[in-house]
Coordinates of C-alpha atoms and ligand atoms in Angstrom, one line a residue:
M191 CA -78.1 -5.4 -114.6
G192 CA -77.6 -2.9 -111.8
L193 CA -80.2 -2.6 -109.0
Q194 CA -81.6 0.7 -110.2
Q195 CA -82.0 -0.7 -113.7
Q196 CA -83.8 -3.8 -112.4
I197 CA -86.2 -1.6 -110.5
Q198 CA -86.9 0.5 -113.6
N199 CA -87.5 -2.7 -115.5
I200 CA -89.7 -4.4 -112.9
F201 CA -92.9 -4.3 -114.9
P202 CA -93.4 -6.9 -117.7
A203 CA -94.6 -6.6 -121.2
A204 CA -97.8 -8.4 -122.0
D205 CA -96.1 -11.3 -123.6
Q206 CA -93.8 -11.8 -120.6
I207 CA -96.7 -12.8 -118.3
P208 CA -97.0 -16.5 -118.0
S209 CA -100.5 -17.5 -119.3
E210 CA -101.4 -19.5 -116.3
F211 CA -101.4 -16.4 -114.1
L212 CA -103.5 -14.2 -116.4
L213 CA -107.1 -13.5 -115.5
T214 CA -109.1 -14.9 -118.4
E215 CA -111.2 -11.7 -118.6
P216 CA -111.8 -8.6 -116.6
I217 CA -114.4 -9.1 -113.8
N218 CA -117.4 -7.0 -114.5
Q219 CA -119.1 -7.4 -111.1
R220 CA -122.7 -6.1 -111.2
E221 CA -124.2 -8.5 -108.8
Y222 CA -124.7 -8.0 -105.0
L223 CA -126.4 -10.4 -102.6
I224 CA -129.4 -9.2 -100.6
G225 CA -132.0 -11.4 -98.9
G226 CA -130.9 -14.5 -100.9
E227 CA -131.4 -12.7 -104.2
M228 CA -128.5 -12.0 -106.5
R229 CA -129.4 -8.5 -107.6
L230 CA -127.9 -6.8 -110.6
W231 CA -126.7 -3.2 -110.4
D232 CA -127.1 -1.0 -113.3
G233 CA -125.7 2.2 -111.7
P234 CA -122.1 3.4 -111.6
Q235 CA -119.2 0.9 -111.0
E236 CA -115.7 1.5 -109.7
D237 CA -112.8 0.4 -111.9
V238 CA -110.3 -1.8 -110.1
F239 CA -106.7 -0.9 -111.1
S240 CA -104.0 -3.5 -110.5
P241 CA -100.8 -2.3 -108.9
L242 CA -99.1 -4.3 -111.7
R243 CA -98.3 -2.1 -114.6
L244 CA -97.8 -3.2 -118.1
Q245 CA -94.7 -2.2 -120.0
T246 CA -95.3 -1.1 -123.6
T247 CA -92.6 0.1 -126.0
T248 CA -93.2 3.7 -124.9
E249 CA -94.8 3.7 -121.5
L250 CA -96.0 1.9 -118.4
L251 CA -99.8 1.3 -118.6
P252 CA -102.1 0.9 -115.6
Q253 CA -104.4 -2.1 -116.1
T254 CA -108.0 -2.5 -115.0
I255 CA -108.8 -6.0 -113.8
G256 CA -112.5 -5.4 -113.3
K257 CA -115.2 -3.3 -111.8
F258 CA -117.6 -3.6 -108.9
P259 CA -120.9 -1.8 -108.0
L260 CA -120.8 1.6 -106.3
L261 CA -123.9 1.1 -104.3
T262 CA -125.7 3.8 -102.5
E263 CA -127.3 4.3 -99.1
T264 CA -130.5 2.7 -100.5
E265 CA -128.9 -0.7 -101.3
S266 CA -126.9 -0.6 -98.1
L267 CA -130.0 -0.2 -96.0
A268 CA -131.8 -2.9 -98.1
A269 CA -128.9 -5.3 -97.2
L270 CA -129.3 -4.3 -93.5
Q271 CA -133.1 -4.8 -93.6
A272 CA -132.6 -8.3 -95.2
A273 CA -130.2 -9.2 -92.3
V274 CA -132.6 -7.8 -89.7
A275 CA -135.5 -9.7 -91.3
A276 CA -133.5 -13.0 -91.4
Y277 CA -132.5 -12.6 -87.8
D278 CA -136.2 -11.7 -87.0
R279 CA -135.3 -10.5 -83.5
G280 CA -133.8 -13.9 -82.7
R281 CA -136.7 -15.9 -84.1
G282 CA -135.3 -16.4 -87.6
K283 CA -134.6 -19.8 -89.1
W284 CA -130.9 -19.4 -88.9
A285 CA -130.8 -18.0 -85.3
V286 CA -132.8 -20.9 -83.9
M287 CA -131.4 -23.6 -86.1
P288 CA -129.7 -26.6 -84.4
V289 CA -125.9 -26.2 -84.4
Q290 CA -125.4 -29.4 -86.4
Q291 CA -127.6 -28.0 -89.2
R292 CA -125.6 -24.7 -89.3
I293 CA -122.4 -26.7 -89.5
E294 CA -123.8 -28.6 -92.5
C295 CA -124.6 -25.3 -94.3
L296 CA -121.0 -24.1 -93.6
Q297 CA -119.6 -27.3 -94.8
D298 CA -121.6 -26.9 -98.0
F299 CA -120.2 -23.4 -98.4
T300 CA -116.6 -24.6 -97.9
Y301 CA -117.1 -27.2 -100.6
R302 CA -118.4 -24.6 -103.0
M303 CA -115.6 -22.1 -102.0
Q304 CA -112.9 -24.6 -102.7
T305 CA -114.1 -24.9 -106.3
Q306 CA -113.2 -21.2 -106.7
R307 CA -109.6 -21.4 -105.4
D308 CA -107.7 -20.7 -108.6
Q309 CA -109.8 -17.7 -109.5
V310 CA -109.6 -16.2 -106.0
V311 CA -105.9 -16.7 -105.8
K312 CA -105.3 -15.0 -109.2
I313 CA -107.5 -12.1 -108.2
L314 CA -105.6 -11.6 -104.9
M315 CA -102.3 -11.5 -107.0
W316 CA -103.7 -9.0 -109.4
E317 CA -105.7 -6.8 -107.1
I318 CA -103.4 -6.4 -104.1
G319 CA -100.1 -7.6 -105.6
K320 CA -99.7 -10.5 -103.1
S321 CA -97.2 -13.1 -104.3
Y322 CA -98.7 -16.3 -105.8
V323 CA -97.4 -18.4 -102.9
D324 CA -98.9 -16.0 -100.2
S325 CA -102.1 -15.7 -102.2
Q326 CA -102.4 -19.5 -102.1
K327 CA -101.6 -19.4 -98.4
E328 CA -104.3 -16.8 -97.8
F329 CA -106.9 -19.0 -99.4
D330 CA -105.8 -22.3 -97.8
R331 CA -105.4 -20.8 -94.4
T332 CA -109.0 -19.5 -94.7
I333 CA -110.2 -23.0 -95.5
D334 CA -108.3 -24.4 -92.5
Y335 CA -109.8 -21.6 -90.4
I336 CA -113.3 -22.6 -91.3
E337 CA -112.6 -26.3 -90.7
N338 CA -111.0 -25.6 -87.3
T339 CA -113.9 -23.3 -86.4
I340 CA -116.3 -26.2 -87.0
D341 CA -114.3 -28.4 -84.8
A342 CA -114.1 -25.7 -82.1
L343 CA -117.9 -25.2 -82.3
K344 CA -118.5 -28.9 -81.9
N345 CA -116.4 -28.9 -78.8
L346 CA -118.1 -25.9 -77.4
D347 CA -121.5 -27.4 -78.1
R348 CA -120.5 -30.8 -76.5
V349 CA -119.5 -29.1 -73.3
C350 CA -122.9 -27.3 -73.2
S351 CA -124.9 -30.4 -73.9
R352 CA -125.5 -31.0 -70.3
F353 CA -127.4 -29.6 -67.3
E354 CA -125.8 -28.2 -64.2
I355 CA -127.4 -28.3 -60.8
V356 CA -126.2 -25.8 -58.3
D357 CA -127.9 -24.8 -55.1
K358 CA -131.0 -26.6 -56.2
V359 CA -131.2 -24.7 -59.5
I360 CA -131.0 -26.6 -62.7
G361 CA -129.4 -24.7 -65.6
Q362 CA -128.4 -25.3 -69.1
I363 CA -125.9 -22.7 -70.3
R364 CA -125.1 -22.2 -74.0
R365 CA -123.9 -19.4 -76.2
A366 CA -126.6 -17.5 -78.2
P367 CA -126.1 -15.1 -81.2
L368 CA -125.9 -11.3 -80.8
G369 CA -128.0 -10.4 -83.9
V370 CA -126.9 -8.5 -87.0
V371 CA -123.1 -8.3 -87.5
L372 CA -121.5 -5.8 -89.8
C373 CA -118.2 -7.4 -91.1
M374 CA -115.5 -5.2 -92.7
G375 CA -112.2 -6.7 -93.6
P376 CA -108.9 -5.0 -94.5
C377 CA -107.2 -4.7 -98.0
N378 CA -104.0 -6.6 -97.0
Y379 CA -106.0 -9.8 -96.2
P380 CA -109.3 -9.2 -97.9
L381 CA -110.3 -12.8 -97.8
N382 CA -108.7 -14.2 -94.7
E383 CA -109.3 -11.5 -92.3
T384 CA -112.8 -10.8 -93.4
F385 CA -113.6 -14.5 -93.0
T386 CA -112.0 -14.7 -89.5
T387 CA -114.8 -12.5 -88.3
L388 CA -117.6 -13.5 -90.8
I389 CA -117.3 -17.3 -90.3
P390 CA -117.5 -17.3 -86.5
A391 CA -120.2 -14.7 -86.5
L392 CA -122.2 -16.7 -89.0
I393 CA -121.8 -20.1 -87.4
M394 CA -123.0 -18.7 -84.0
G395 CA -126.4 -17.8 -85.5
N396 CA -125.9 -14.1 -86.4
T397 CA -126.9 -12.7 -89.7
I398 CA -124.3 -10.7 -91.7
V399 CA -123.9 -7.5 -93.7
M400 CA -120.4 -7.8 -95.3
K401 CA -118.7 -4.7 -96.7
T402 CA -115.6 -5.6 -98.6
P403 CA -112.4 -3.4 -98.6
R404 CA -111.1 -1.2 -101.4
P405 CA -108.8 -2.5 -102.7
G406 CA -109.8 -6.1 -102.0
T407 CA -113.4 -6.3 -103.2
L408 CA -113.0 -8.6 -106.3
P409 CA -111.4 -11.7 -104.5
V410 CA -114.8 -12.2 -102.7
Q411 CA -116.8 -12.0 -106.0
P412 CA -116.3 -15.6 -107.0
L413 CA -117.8 -16.7 -103.6
L414 CA -121.1 -14.8 -103.9
E415 CA -123.0 -17.7 -105.4
A416 CA -121.6 -20.1 -102.7
F417 CA -123.0 -17.7 -100.0
Q418 CA -126.4 -17.6 -101.9
K419 CA -126.7 -21.3 -102.2
A420 CA -125.3 -22.5 -98.9
F421 CA -127.2 -20.3 -96.4
P422 CA -130.8 -19.4 -95.9
P423 CA -131.9 -16.1 -97.6
G424 CA -130.8 -12.9 -95.8
V425 CA -128.2 -14.7 -93.6
V426 CA -125.3 -13.2 -95.7
N427 CA -125.8 -9.9 -97.5
T428 CA -123.2 -7.8 -99.3
V429 CA -122.5 -4.1 -99.7
Y430 CA -120.0 -2.5 -102.1
G431 CA -119.0 1.0 -102.6
K432 CA -117.4 4.0 -101.0
G433 CA -117.2 3.3 -97.2
R434 CA -118.2 6.9 -96.3
M435 CA -121.4 6.5 -98.3
V436 CA -122.6 3.0 -97.5
T437 CA -121.4 2.3 -93.9
P438 CA -122.6 5.4 -91.9
P439 CA -126.3 4.7 -92.6
L440 CA -125.9 1.1 -91.3
M441 CA -124.5 2.4 -88.0
T442 CA -126.9 5.3 -87.5
S443 CA -129.8 2.9 -88.0
G444 CA -129.0 1.4 -84.6
Q445 CA -129.8 -2.0 -86.0
V446 CA -126.2 -3.3 -86.1
D447 CA -125.6 -5.4 -83.0
A448 CA -121.9 -6.1 -83.6
L449 CA -119.3 -4.4 -85.6
A450 CA -116.4 -6.5 -86.7
F451 CA -113.9 -4.2 -88.3
I452 CA -110.2 -4.7 -89.3
G453 CA -108.6 -1.4 -90.3
S454 CA -107.6 1.9 -88.8
S455 CA -108.6 3.0 -85.3
K456 CA -109.8 6.4 -86.7
A457 CA -112.3 4.7 -89.1
A458 CA -113.4 2.4 -86.3
T459 CA -114.0 5.3 -83.9
N460 CA -115.9 7.2 -86.6
L461 CA -118.2 4.2 -87.2
D462 CA -118.6 3.3 -83.5
K463 CA -119.8 6.7 -82.5
L464 CA -122.6 6.8 -85.1
H465 CA -124.5 4.0 -83.3
P466 CA -127.4 5.7 -81.4
K467 CA -127.4 3.1 -78.6
P468 CA -123.7 2.4 -77.9
H469 CA -124.4 -0.2 -75.1
R470 CA -126.2 -2.3 -77.7
L471 CA -123.2 -2.5 -79.9
R472 CA -120.4 -5.0 -79.4
T473 CA -117.2 -4.1 -81.2
I474 CA -114.6 -6.6 -82.3
L475 CA -111.7 -4.6 -83.8
G476 CA -108.3 -5.3 -85.2
L477 CA -106.5 -2.0 -85.6
E478 CA -103.0 -0.5 -86.1
A479 CA -99.8 -1.7 -84.5
K480 CA -96.2 -0.6 -84.4
N481 CA -94.6 -3.8 -83.2
P482 CA -91.0 -3.3 -82.2
A483 CA -88.1 -5.8 -82.1
I484 CA -85.7 -5.5 -79.3
I485 CA -82.3 -6.8 -80.3
L486 CA -80.1 -7.6 -77.3
P487 CA -76.3 -7.7 -77.3
S488 CA -76.5 -11.5 -76.9
A489 CA -78.7 -12.0 -80.1
D490 CA -77.7 -14.7 -82.6
L491 CA -77.3 -12.3 -85.5
D492 CA -78.0 -14.7 -88.3
L493 CA -81.3 -15.9 -86.8
T494 CA -82.2 -12.3 -85.8
V495 CA -81.6 -11.0 -89.3
Q496 CA -83.6 -13.9 -90.8
E497 CA -86.6 -13.2 -88.5
C498 CA -86.4 -9.4 -88.9
I499 CA -86.4 -9.8 -92.7
L500 CA -89.6 -11.9 -92.5
G501 CA -91.1 -9.6 -89.8
T502 CA -90.4 -6.4 -91.7
L503 CA -90.8 -7.3 -95.3
S504 CA -93.2 -10.3 -95.7
F505 CA -95.9 -9.0 -98.1
N506 CA -93.9 -5.7 -98.3
G507 CA -94.4 -5.1 -94.6
Q508 CA -98.2 -4.8 -95.2
R509 CA -99.2 -6.9 -92.2
C510 CA -100.7 -5.5 -89.0
T511 CA -98.3 -7.9 -87.2
A512 CA -95.2 -6.7 -89.1
L513 CA -92.2 -5.6 -87.2
K514 CA -92.4 -1.8 -87.8
I515 CA -89.4 -0.6 -85.8
L516 CA -86.2 -2.3 -84.8
F517 CA -84.3 -1.3 -81.6
V518 CA -80.8 -2.6 -81.8
H519 CA -78.2 -2.4 -79.0
R520 CA -75.4 -0.1 -80.0
Q521 CA -72.7 -2.7 -79.2
I522 CA -73.9 -4.9 -82.0
A523 CA -75.6 -2.3 -84.2
E524 CA -72.8 -2.2 -86.8
A525 CA -72.7 -6.0 -87.2
F526 CA -76.5 -6.2 -87.3
L527 CA -76.8 -3.5 -89.9
E528 CA -74.2 -5.0 -92.2
K529 CA -75.9 -8.4 -92.2
F530 CA -79.4 -7.0 -92.4
V531 CA -78.6 -4.8 -95.4
A532 CA -76.9 -7.7 -97.1
A533 CA -80.0 -9.8 -96.6
V534 CA -82.3 -7.0 -98.0
N535 CA -80.0 -6.9 -101.0
T536 CA -80.6 -10.5 -101.8
L537 CA -84.4 -10.3 -101.5
K538 CA -86.1 -11.1 -104.7
F539 CA -88.5 -8.4 -105.9
G540 CA -90.7 -8.4 -108.9
M541 CA -94.1 -9.6 -110.1
P542 CA -96.2 -11.8 -107.7
W543 CA -95.9 -14.9 -109.9
E544 CA -92.1 -14.9 -109.9
P545 CA -90.8 -17.8 -107.9
G546 CA -89.3 -16.7 -104.5
V547 CA -90.5 -13.1 -104.9
V548 CA -90.9 -11.2 -101.6
V549 CA -91.2 -7.6 -102.5
T550 CA -94.0 -6.6 -105.0
P551 CA -95.8 -3.5 -106.1
L552 CA -98.2 -1.8 -103.6
A553 CA -101.9 -1.7 -104.1
E554 CA -102.9 1.3 -101.9
P555 CA -103.2 4.5 -104.0
G556 CA -100.6 7.0 -103.0
K557 CA -98.6 4.5 -100.9
P558 CA -95.2 5.0 -102.5
E559 CA -95.5 8.7 -102.1
Y560 CA -96.5 8.4 -98.5
L561 CA -93.5 6.1 -97.7
A562 CA -91.2 8.5 -99.6
E563 CA -92.4 11.3 -97.4
L564 CA -91.6 9.4 -94.2
V565 CA -88.1 8.6 -95.5
E566 CA -87.5 12.3 -96.5
D567 CA -88.7 13.4 -93.1
A568 CA -86.2 11.0 -91.4
K569 CA -83.4 12.2 -93.7
R570 CA -84.1 15.8 -93.0
L571 CA -83.7 15.0 -89.3
G572 CA -80.4 13.2 -89.7
A573 CA -81.1 9.6 -90.7
E574 CA -79.8 7.9 -93.8
V575 CA -81.0 5.2 -96.1
I576 CA -78.3 2.7 -95.7
N577 CA -79.1 0.1 -98.4
E578 CA -78.4 0.5 -102.0
A579 CA -81.3 1.9 -104.0
G580 CA -83.4 2.0 -100.8
G581 CA -86.6 4.0 -101.3
T582 CA -86.4 4.0 -105.1
V583 CA -89.9 4.4 -106.6
N584 CA -91.1 3.1 -109.9
E585 CA -94.8 3.9 -110.1
T586 CA -96.5 1.5 -107.6
F587 CA -93.2 -0.2 -106.6
F588 CA -91.2 1.0 -103.6
Y589 CA -87.8 -0.7 -103.1
P590 CA -87.3 -1.4 -99.3
A591 CA -85.6 1.4 -97.4
V592 CA -83.5 0.7 -94.3
V593 CA -83.4 3.9 -92.4
Y594 CA -80.8 4.5 -89.7
P595 CA -80.4 6.0 -87.0
V596 CA -84.1 6.8 -86.3
T597 CA -84.9 9.2 -83.5
P598 CA -88.1 10.1 -81.6
Q599 CA -88.4 13.4 -83.6
M600 CA -89.0 11.5 -86.8
R601 CA -92.4 10.4 -88.1
L602 CA -91.1 6.9 -88.6
Y603 CA -90.6 6.5 -84.9
D604 CA -94.4 6.5 -84.1
E605 CA -96.3 6.3 -87.4
E606 CA -97.4 2.9 -88.7
Q607 CA -95.7 2.9 -92.1
F608 CA -97.5 -0.3 -93.3
G609 CA -95.0 -0.8 -96.1
P610 CA -91.4 -1.6 -96.9
V611 CA -89.6 1.0 -94.8
I612 CA -87.5 -0.3 -91.9
P613 CA -86.7 2.2 -89.2
I614 CA -83.8 1.1 -87.0
V615 CA -83.0 2.8 -83.6
P616 CA -79.8 2.2 -81.8
Y617 CA -80.1 2.0 -77.9
D618 CA -77.7 1.9 -75.0
D619 CA -80.2 1.3 -72.2
L620 CA -83.1 -1.1 -72.3
E621 CA -85.3 1.6 -70.8
T622 CA -85.3 3.2 -74.3
P623 CA -87.4 0.4 -76.0
I624 CA -89.4 -0.3 -72.8
E625 CA -90.4 3.4 -72.5
Y626 CA -91.2 3.3 -76.2
I627 CA -93.6 0.5 -75.7
V628 CA -95.1 1.9 -72.5
N629 CA -95.7 5.3 -74.2
S630 CA -96.9 3.9 -77.6
N631 CA -100.5 4.2 -78.7
Y632 CA -100.4 0.6 -79.7
G633 CA -100.0 -2.6 -77.8
Q634 CA -100.2 -5.6 -80.1
Q635 CA -96.9 -7.6 -80.0
V636 CA -93.1 -7.4 -79.5
S637 CA -90.2 -9.6 -80.6
I638 CA -87.1 -10.0 -78.3
F639 CA -83.9 -11.3 -79.8
G640 CA -81.2 -12.6 -77.5
Q641 CA -79.7 -15.6 -75.8
D642 CA -79.2 -14.2 -72.3
R643 CA -81.8 -15.9 -70.2
D644 CA -81.7 -13.4 -67.3
A645 CA -82.1 -10.4 -69.7
I646 CA -85.0 -12.0 -71.6
A647 CA -86.8 -13.1 -68.4
D648 CA -86.5 -9.6 -67.0
L649 CA -88.1 -8.3 -70.2
I650 CA -91.0 -10.8 -70.4
D651 CA -92.7 -9.9 -67.2
P652 CA -93.1 -6.2 -67.8
L653 CA -93.8 -6.6 -71.5
V654 CA -96.7 -9.1 -71.2
N655 CA -98.5 -6.3 -69.4
Q656 CA -97.9 -3.9 -72.3
V657 CA -98.7 -6.0 -75.4
C658 CA -100.6 -9.3 -76.0
R659 CA -97.9 -11.5 -77.4
V660 CA -94.1 -11.5 -76.6
N661 CA -92.2 -13.4 -79.3
L662 CA -88.8 -14.8 -78.4
N663 CA -86.3 -14.9 -81.3
S664 CA -89.2 -15.0 -83.7
Q665 CA -91.0 -12.4 -85.8
C666 CA -94.4 -11.1 -84.7
Q667 CA -97.3 -13.0 -86.3
R668 CA -100.9 -13.8 -85.9
G669 CA -100.7 -17.6 -86.3
P670 CA -101.3 -20.3 -85.5
D671 CA -104.9 -19.3 -85.6
T672 CA -105.7 -21.3 -82.5
F673 CA -103.6 -18.9 -80.5
P674 CA -105.4 -15.7 -79.2
F675 CA -104.9 -12.7 -81.4
T676 CA -105.6 -9.3 -79.8
G677 CA -104.0 -6.1 -78.7
R678 CA -104.1 -3.4 -76.1
K679 CA -104.7 0.4 -76.4
D680 CA -105.5 1.4 -80.0
S681 CA -104.5 -2.0 -81.5
A682 CA -107.6 -4.1 -80.9
E683 CA -110.9 -4.7 -79.1
G684 CA -112.0 -8.2 -78.4
T685 CA -110.0 -11.4 -79.1
L686 CA -109.9 -13.4 -82.3
S687 CA -108.7 -17.0 -82.5
V688 CA -110.5 -20.0 -83.7
S689 CA -112.2 -20.5 -80.3
D690 CA -112.1 -17.0 -78.9
A691 CA -114.0 -15.6 -82.0
L692 CA -116.9 -18.0 -81.3
R693 CA -117.2 -16.3 -77.9
S694 CA -116.7 -12.8 -79.3
F695 CA -119.7 -13.2 -81.6
S696 CA -122.1 -14.7 -79.0
I697 CA -123.3 -14.2 -75.5
R698 CA -123.8 -16.7 -72.7
T699 CA -127.4 -17.4 -72.2
L700 CA -129.1 -20.0 -69.9
V701 CA -132.3 -21.7 -69.2
A702 CA -132.7 -22.1 -65.4
A703 CA -135.3 -23.6 -63.1
K704 CA -135.7 -24.4 -59.4
E705 CA -135.2 -28.0 -58.8
N706 CA -138.7 -29.3 -58.0
S707 CA -140.7 -32.1 -59.4
L708 CA -142.7 -29.9 -61.8
N709 CA -139.6 -28.4 -63.4
K710 CA -137.8 -31.7 -63.5
A711 CA -140.6 -33.4 -65.4
L712 CA -141.0 -30.4 -67.7
I713 CA -137.3 -30.3 -68.7
T714 CA -137.2 -34.1 -69.1
E715 CA -140.1 -34.1 -71.5
I716 CA -138.8 -31.1 -73.5
V717 CA -135.5 -32.8 -73.9
K718 CA -136.8 -36.3 -74.5
E719 CA -139.2 -35.2 -77.2
R720 CA -136.6 -32.8 -78.7
K721 CA -139.0 -29.9 -78.5
S722 CA -136.2 -27.2 -78.2
N723 CA -133.0 -26.7 -80.1
F724 CA -131.4 -24.8 -77.1
L725 CA -132.7 -27.0 -74.2
S726 CA -131.2 -30.2 -75.5
T727 CA -128.7 -32.8 -74.6
D728 CA -127.9 -33.8 -78.2
F729 CA -124.2 -34.5 -78.6
I730 CA -122.6 -33.6 -81.9
L731 CA -120.2 -36.3 -83.0
Ligands
G3H1037 O1 -102.5 -8.0 -91.0 C1 -102.7 -8.7 -90.0 C2 -102.7 -10.2 -90.2 O2 -103.7 -10.8 -89.4 C3 -101.4 -10.8 -90.0 O3 -101.4 -12.1 -90.0 O4 -99.2 -12.4 -88.9 O5 -100.3 -14.3 -90.0 O6 -99.4 -12.5 -91.4 P1 -100.0 -12.9 -90.1

């Protein structure tokens, strides 16, 4: 079967879907969690359409996989009030709880979460079209993240379980919570990225309002009961619905102390500016990126192609860390393009459950049309799609398009495509990619491919001051999660990693006293009789 025909036949008939990957029934989510109470919504719901169409004898049918509540400002503010009440201006049960007890709650949650693995993985596949293998990875990586966070917190707490005496002042310095955190994750990693802010925020003693992304709401539904059972009432509250309806009231209330948002810088700015007391709001943001690869004349082409395929096309290029533009030296451009296109041709595309599949349908409404517009714009300005069938659309499916040569006039040069379009720019002088990075609105990561030590070393020093991770002969990526993940300019605010996130969602606070006999006796008694959870030398094993 030719490529075009394979693309036209990509969607299965109902009886071709292996039964183990089917959702047993549509998820009719009516419940939302507020103040420890699982409330039932009897108002309007939003249908969740899968990007996976169903082939009938006559047509391709969209499939609904479930519904979720379209809450209003009233429920959103009720969720906020529950979080505010649970925090109780820093006097709430969760905020003052000993770290060890908070850890026990999180361990209980993790245990409950693991029982939902199969269902969450299946929903990820059906709702956002992520391959089965990557959906499993998203779940397992999140569990690892939680376990690593617990270890990191124990370490942090151990270091703080002592007093310091400096200049005759005794002090105990710990990290205290910020208050109420609004957590909003993205649709490409609705579970993992939401949890990489929610979990550290939670474990540091903050209370949470979680707004799930659209698409990407249903994968969290099987975990609602675990949140309800594992944490005290009001510590985790959920909000669903149209972002523009339910999130502005949260911000204008002035009662959100930290905004953890992964998404577009435009949406982040719109939320940020609604807070009436901007200095009281901490923002931890993961935003757009346009990570370039710089391919030097000395690059090992096979390795470079392998990494650039992973970098540009893993999960259809729908990663904030994806390589979104490739600068290739003109000397080797032809050889690189030949190998790269050959590699694209061999990539498996299809349904998420198919073994080895890389390219799958796209969940964001209107995405294939948007990508087609970018490609058309580039073609109009002189570029070509150089791979067979590149840019072919079949409903929600967009076959990867390798676009060459891309120039600064084209939208693809600067716009974050967030999908399977690979713009390639030939260059003669290294100043071209360097200037590109310097002038870019984004500053997350870069990949350099080459074997010439001098050339690479000469690039590292200027580039570390432009982006936050320089990858050598490797695609851009977030992991391992213990490494810092951040960006400059419009790409991020704050740093996320297992240990950095604990710091991002807390503030250093200390108890201090002049070193005299009264204070020494006072502190000794408080510690000995375990009267305070903060002023304590308890050591978590
Ligand atoms: O979309 C952004 C994700 O954090 C990317 O993570 O590089 O591990 O796929 P990843």
